[in-house]
Amino acid sequence: MARDTARSRRKPRPKRPTIRLGHVNIGQLVHRLRELHELGDDPALERFPASDELFLVLEHAQRWGAKLKQPDAPVNVIGEAAVLRATLWQYLREQADAGQLSAVEDARAAGVPWHHFAEALCVTSKQGAYQKAQRLKAEQVREPGERRAPEVARAHARRAAAEQRAERALMVAQERRFPIAQRIGRRLLEHRDGMVLDSWAAYWLDEIAVTIDDRDDPDKRARFTSWVESFVRAVHSHARERNQPATTSDGARQALAMATEFTSSSSP
């Protein structure tokens, strides 16, 4: 009993982070692999595949790697070639997971039912096909410490959908505020010479000037509203850093006050 109690008090092992090979220079690795096969007197070197034929390169290296010879040089030809093969197989595995998932998603978008994937995904039922696809999805989206499990993929999908809904709601709200933002933008441009600008504030004011009369769809109007708010934040930030007023004229001060009140009204 005491032993069980002590075991239950132990801290759980921290989850290992997800490690992926990610982007690598395949051409460089294949070129080095070919060099090693040349150094090791590969008896089939003339049949070494082209760099863009990765699977064929790996098949060749797998077949002839053990037959390489160790030259009189400080290079472990067989060992280094084997490590490169392992790296390239890992890269291929990661690409295969992403490619297979993309194929499944394309087929599903085209109306293919889940039971048609059983053979392709090496499962025995439509439920198994769905679960396998979810595991492939989880492998692409999981964070360090998360498992390669269907529920992880579903959780990420729910978060992504929630983020999209929130972003869309913000765009709708910003589009509704556009008429006021446009009037404020004109006031800011009218009194530009009375504003104390840094490079960021000038950038946002330039964006306002260029786009103020070219807002012919809801997304453009929503972005314009956000640019007015970005200008307000930038010009006030510059003033705080310099410990000086953000404007040098009454007209500019009034225009900026209107823009500041407008920006504050959008804060939660």
Short mmCIF file of C-alpha atoms in Angstrom, two decimals, residues 134 137-139 141-143 146-159:
data_model
loop_
_atom_site.label_atom_id
_atom_site.label_comp_id
_atom_site.label_asym_id
_atom_site.label_seq_id
_atom_site.Cartn_x
_atom_site.Cartn_y
_atom_site.Cartn_z
CA GLN A 134 -7.96 12.20 -38.46
CA LYS A 137 -4.54 15.46 -39.78
CA ALA A 138 -3.35 15.46 -36.18
CA GLU A 139 0.20 14.80 -37.33
CA VAL A 141 -1.48 20.29 -36.81
CA ARG A 142 -0.46 18.99 -33.38
CA GLU A 143 1.57 21.12 -31.01
CA GLU A 146 0.06 16.61 -28.20
CA ARG A 147 -0.64 13.07 -29.32
CA ARG A 148 -1.14 11.90 -32.91
CA ALA A 149 -4.77 11.15 -32.20
CA PRO A 150 -8.12 11.90 -33.90
CA GLU A 151 -9.37 14.00 -30.99
CA VAL A 152 -6.34 16.29 -31.40
CA ALA A 153 -7.26 16.93 -35.03
CA ARG A 154 -10.88 17.58 -34.10
CA ALA A 155 -9.84 19.99 -31.33
CA HIS A 156 -7.64 21.91 -33.76
CA ALA A 157 -10.46 21.99 -36.31
CA ARG A 158 -12.85 23.40 -33.69
CA ARG A 159 -10.32 26.07 -32.69
#
